[in-house]
Coordinates of N, CA and C in Angstrom, one line a residue:
M349 N 51.2 107.5 85.7 CA 51.9 108.4 86.6 C 51.5 109.8 86.4
R350 N 51.1 110.2 85.2 CA 50.7 111.6 85.0 C 49.4 111.9 85.8
I351 N 48.5 110.9 85.8 CA 47.2 111.1 86.5 C 47.5 111.2 88.0
L352 N 48.5 110.4 88.5 CA 48.8 110.5 89.9 C 49.5 111.8 90.3
L353 N 50.1 112.4 89.4 CA 50.8 113.7 89.7 C 49.9 114.9 89.4
G354 N 48.8 114.7 88.7 CA 47.9 115.8 88.3 C 47.1 116.3 89.5
K355 N 46.3 117.4 89.2 CA 45.6 118.1 90.3 C 44.1 118.3 89.9
G356 N 43.5 117.3 89.2 CA 42.1 117.5 88.8 C 41.2 117.4 89.9
K357 N 40.0 118.0 89.8 CA 39.0 118.1 90.8 C 37.7 117.4 90.5
S358 N 37.5 117.0 89.3 CA 36.2 116.4 88.9 C 36.1 115.0 89.5
E359 N 34.9 114.5 89.5 CA 34.6 113.1 90.0 C 35.2 112.1 89.1
T360 N 35.2 112.4 87.8 CA 35.8 111.5 86.8 C 37.3 111.4 87.1
Y361 N 37.9 112.5 87.3 CA 39.4 112.6 87.6 C 39.7 111.8 88.9
R362 N 38.8 112.0 89.9 CA 39.1 111.3 91.2 C 39.0 109.8 91.0
L363 N 38.0 109.3 90.2 CA 37.9 107.9 89.9 C 39.1 107.3 89.2
K364 N 39.6 108.1 88.2 CA 40.8 107.7 87.4 C 42.0 107.7 88.3
F365 N 42.1 108.7 89.2 CA 43.2 108.8 90.1 C 43.2 107.5 91.0
Q366 N 42.1 107.1 91.6 CA 42.0 105.9 92.4 C 42.4 104.7 91.7
K367 N 41.9 104.6 90.4 CA 42.2 103.4 89.6 C 43.7 103.3 89.3
A368 N 44.3 104.5 88.9 CA 45.7 104.5 88.5 C 46.6 104.2 89.8
K369 N 46.2 104.7 90.9 CA 46.9 104.5 92.1 C 46.9 103.0 92.5
R370 N 45.7 102.4 92.4 CA 45.6 101.0 92.7 C 46.4 100.1 91.7
S371 N 46.3 100.5 90.5 CA 47.1 99.8 89.4 C 48.6 99.8 89.6
L372 N 49.1 101.1 89.9 CA 50.5 101.2 90.1 C 51.0 100.5 91.3
K373 N 50.2 100.5 92.4 CA 50.5 99.8 93.6 C 50.6 98.3 93.3
N374 N 49.7 97.8 92.6 CA 49.7 96.3 92.2 C 50.9 96.0 91.4
I375 N 51.2 96.8 90.4 CA 52.4 96.6 89.5 C 53.6 96.6 90.4
L376 N 53.8 97.6 91.2 CA 55.0 97.7 92.1 C 55.2 96.5 93.0
Q377 N 54.1 96.0 93.5 CA 54.1 94.8 94.4 C 54.5 93.5 93.7
K378 N 54.3 93.5 92.4 CA 54.7 92.3 91.6 C 56.0 92.4 90.9
C379 N 56.6 93.6 90.9 CA 57.9 93.8 90.2 C 59.0 93.3 91.0
T380 N 59.8 92.3 90.5 CA 61.0 91.8 91.2 C 62.2 92.2 90.4
H381 N 62.1 92.8 89.3 CA 63.2 93.3 88.5 C 63.6 94.7 89.0
L382 N 64.5 94.7 90.0 CA 64.8 96.0 90.7 C 65.3 97.1 89.8
P383 N 66.1 96.8 88.7 CA 66.6 97.9 87.9 C 65.4 98.6 87.2
A384 N 64.3 98.0 87.0 CA 63.2 98.7 86.5 C 62.6 99.7 87.5
L385 N 62.7 99.4 88.8 CA 62.2 100.3 89.8 C 63.1 101.4 90.2
E386 N 64.4 101.2 89.9 CA 65.4 102.2 90.4 C 65.1 103.6 90.0
P387 N 64.7 103.9 88.7 CA 64.5 105.3 88.4 C 63.4 105.9 89.2
L388 N 62.4 105.1 89.7 CA 61.4 105.7 90.6 C 61.9 106.1 91.9
L389 N 63.0 105.6 92.3 CA 63.6 106.1 93.6 C 64.0 107.6 93.5
H390 N 64.3 108.0 92.3 CA 64.7 109.4 92.1 C 63.6 110.3 91.7
D391 N 62.5 109.8 91.1 CA 61.5 110.6 90.5 C 60.1 110.5 91.2
A392 N 59.8 109.5 91.9 CA 58.5 109.3 92.5 C 58.1 110.2 93.6
P393 N 56.9 110.7 93.6 CA 56.5 111.5 94.8 C 56.4 110.6 96.0
P394 N 56.3 111.2 97.2 CA 56.4 110.5 98.5 C 55.3 109.4 98.6
N395 N 54.1 109.6 98.1 CA 53.0 108.7 98.2 C 53.2 107.4 97.4
I396 N 54.1 107.5 96.4 CA 54.4 106.4 95.6 C 55.8 105.8 96.0
L397 N 56.7 106.7 96.5 CA 58.0 106.2 96.9 C 57.9 105.2 98.0
K398 N 57.0 105.3 98.9 CA 56.9 104.3 100.0 C 56.6 102.9 99.4
H399 N 55.9 102.8 98.3 CA 55.7 101.5 97.7 C 56.9 101.0 96.9
V400 N 57.6 101.9 96.3 CA 58.9 101.5 95.6 C 59.9 101.0 96.6
V401 N 60.1 101.8 97.6 CA 61.1 101.4 98.7 C 60.6 100.1 99.3
G402 N 59.4 99.9 99.5 CA 58.8 98.7 100.1 C 59.1 97.5 99.2
Q403 N 59.1 97.6 97.9 CA 59.4 96.5 97.1 C 60.9 96.2 97.1
F404 N 61.8 97.2 97.2 CA 63.2 96.9 97.4 C 63.4 96.2 98.7
A405 N 62.7 96.6 99.8 CA 62.8 96.0 101.1 C 62.3 94.5 101.1
K406 N 61.4 94.2 100.2 CA 61.0 92.8 100.0 C 62.0 91.9 99.3
V407 N 62.6 92.5 98.3 CA 63.5 91.6 97.4 C 64.9 91.6 97.9
L408 N 65.5 92.7 98.3 CA 66.9 92.7 98.7 C 67.4 91.7 99.7
P409 N 66.6 91.5 100.8 CA 67.1 90.5 101.8 C 67.3 89.1 101.2
H410 N 66.8 88.8 100.1 CA 66.9 87.4 99.5 C 67.7 87.3 98.3
D411 N 68.4 88.4 97.8 CA 69.1 88.4 96.6 C 70.4 89.2 96.7
S412 N 71.5 88.4 96.9 CA 72.8 89.1 97.1 C 73.3 89.8 95.9
K413 N 73.0 89.3 94.7 CA 73.4 90.0 93.5 C 72.7 91.4 93.4
A414 N 71.4 91.4 93.7 CA 70.6 92.6 93.7 C 71.1 93.6 94.7
R415 N 71.6 93.1 95.9 CA 72.1 94.0 96.9 C 73.3 94.7 96.4
R416 N 74.2 94.0 95.7 CA 75.4 94.5 95.1 C 75.1 95.6 94.1
V417 N 74.2 95.3 93.2 CA 73.8 96.2 92.1 C 73.1 97.4 92.7
F418 N 72.4 97.3 93.7 CA 71.7 98.4 94.4 C 72.7 99.4 94.9
V419 N 73.8 98.9 95.4 CA 74.9 99.8 95.9 C 75.6 100.5 94.8
T420 N 76.0 99.7 93.8 CA 76.8 100.2 92.7 C 76.0 101.2 91.8
T421 N 74.7 101.1 91.7 CA 73.9 102.0 90.9 C 73.5 103.2 91.7
G422 N 73.8 103.3 92.9 CA 73.4 104.5 93.7 C 72.1 104.4 94.5
G423 N 71.5 103.3 94.4 CA 70.2 103.1 95.1 C 70.3 103.2 96.6
L424 N 71.3 102.6 97.2 CA 71.5 102.7 98.6 C 71.8 104.1 99.1
K425 N 72.6 104.8 98.3 CA 72.8 106.2 98.7 C 71.5 107.0 98.6
K426 N 70.7 106.8 97.6 CA 69.5 107.5 97.5 C 68.5 107.2 98.6
V427 N 68.5 106.0 99.0 CA 67.6 105.6 100.2 C 68.1 106.3 101.4
Q428 N 69.4 106.4 101.6 CA 69.9 107.1 102.8 C 69.5 108.6 102.8
E429 N 69.3 109.2 101.7 CA 68.9 110.6 101.6 C 67.4 110.8 101.8
I430 N 66.6 109.8 101.9 CA 65.2 110.0 102.0 C 64.9 110.3 103.5
K431 N 64.1 111.4 103.7 CA 63.7 111.8 105.0 C 62.3 111.1 105.3
A432 N 62.3 110.2 106.3 CA 61.0 109.5 106.6 C 60.7 109.7 108.0
D433 N 59.4 109.8 108.3 CA 58.9 109.9 109.7 C 59.2 108.6 110.4
P434 N 59.8 108.6 111.6 CA 60.1 107.4 112.3 C 59.0 106.4 112.5
A435 N 57.8 106.9 112.5 CA 56.6 106.0 112.7 C 56.0 105.5 111.4
S436 N 56.6 105.8 110.3 CA 56.0 105.5 109.0 C 56.4 104.1 108.4
A437 N 55.7 103.6 107.5 CA 56.0 102.4 106.8 C 57.3 102.6 106.0
L438 N 57.4 103.8 105.4 CA 58.6 104.1 104.6 C 59.9 104.0 105.5
H439 N 59.9 104.5 106.7 CA 61.0 104.3 107.6 C 61.3 102.9 107.9
E440 N 60.2 102.1 108.1 CA 60.4 100.6 108.3 C 61.1 100.0 107.1
H441 N 60.7 100.4 105.9 CA 61.3 99.8 104.7 C 62.7 100.2 104.6
I442 N 63.1 101.4 104.9 CA 64.5 101.9 104.9 C 65.3 101.1 105.9
T443 N 64.7 100.9 107.1 CA 65.4 100.1 108.1 C 65.7 98.6 107.6
T444 N 64.7 98.1 106.9 CA 64.9 96.7 106.4 C 66.0 96.7 105.3
I445 N 66.0 97.7 104.5 CA 67.0 97.7 103.4 C 68.4 97.9 104.1
N446 N 68.5 98.8 105.1 CA 69.8 99.0 105.7 C 70.3 97.7 106.4
S447 N 69.4 96.9 106.9 CA 69.8 95.7 107.6 C 70.3 94.6 106.7
C448 N 70.2 94.9 105.4 CA 70.8 94.0 104.4 C 72.3 94.2 104.1
Y449 N 72.8 95.3 104.8 CA 74.2 95.7 104.5 C 75.0 95.8 105.8
P450 N 76.3 95.6 105.8 CA 77.1 95.9 107.0 C 76.9 97.4 107.4
E451 N 77.0 97.7 108.7 CA 76.8 99.0 109.2 C 77.7 100.0 108.5
E452 N 79.0 99.7 108.3 CA 79.9 100.6 107.7 C 79.6 101.0 106.3
I453 N 78.9 100.1 105.5 CA 78.5 100.4 104.2 C 77.3 101.5 104.2
V454 N 76.4 101.2 105.1 CA 75.3 102.1 105.3 C 75.8 103.5 105.7
R455 N 76.7 103.5 106.7 CA 77.3 104.8 107.1 C 78.0 105.5 106.0
Y456 N 78.7 104.8 105.2 CA 79.5 105.4 104.1 C 78.6 106.1 103.1
Y457 N 77.4 105.6 102.9 CA 76.5 106.2 101.9 C 75.5 107.1 102.5
S458 N 75.6 107.4 103.8 CA 74.7 108.3 104.5 C 75.2 109.7 104.3
P459 N 74.2 110.7 104.1 CA 74.6 112.1 103.9 C 75.5 112.6 105.1
G460 N 76.5 113.3 104.7 CA 77.4 113.9 105.7 C 78.5 113.1 106.2
Y461 N 78.6 111.8 105.7 CA 79.6 110.9 106.2 C 81.0 111.4 105.7
S462 N 81.1 111.9 104.5 CA 82.4 112.3 104.0 C 83.0 113.5 104.8
E463 N 82.1 114.4 105.3 CA 82.5 115.5 106.2 C 83.0 114.9 107.5
Q464 N 82.4 113.9 108.0 CA 82.8 113.3 109.3 C 84.2 112.7 109.1
L465 N 84.5 112.1 108.0 CA 85.8 111.5 107.7 C 86.8 112.6 107.6
L466 N 86.5 113.7 106.9 CA 87.5 114.7 106.8 C 87.8 115.4 108.1
E467 N 86.8 115.5 109.0 CA 87.0 116.0 110.3 C 87.9 115.1 111.1
R468 N 87.7 113.8 111.0 CA 88.6 112.9 111.7 C 90.0 113.0 111.2
V469 N 90.2 113.2 109.9 CA 91.6 113.4 109.3 C 92.2 114.6 109.9
E470 N 91.5 115.7 110.0 CA 92.0 117.0 110.6 C 92.4 116.8 112.1
Q471 N 91.6 116.0 112.8 CA 91.9 115.8 114.2 C 92.9 114.7 114.5
Y472 N 93.3 114.0 113.5 CA 94.2 112.8 113.7 C 95.6 113.3 114.0
Q473 N 96.2 112.8 115.1 CA 97.6 113.1 115.4 C 98.5 111.9 115.1
P474 N 99.3 112.0 114.1 CA 100.1 110.8 113.7 C 101.2 110.6 114.8
V475 N 101.5 109.3 114.9 CA 102.5 108.9 115.9 C 103.8 108.7 115.1
I476 N 104.7 109.6 115.4 CA 106.0 109.6 114.7 C 107.1 109.2 115.6

């Protein structure tokens, strides 16, 4: 990971970078133990994040227990906070993850939802 985050300019560094990137991508694609990937949701740079989110998108549709854990550990909330270009693979992965949950759950964990609820409370007129 250190190599992937570094800024070396030499040919040797470039070769190490390519090898590290390829290795990490292969490891991520084989990892099905999602709790091991969860810290990367918070720390990984964007070029690695797309592979991490992609792995969640591969596993979550087929594992109901993992979907529950993903919500309770804050993974779904973190995914909702990711800004992704609509034409990107990352956006596709986020859409796949969101489709694993009821719409109200996704909305609840989306940024700004609590403010929307408070605004509705302020505008609500009780029937007495």
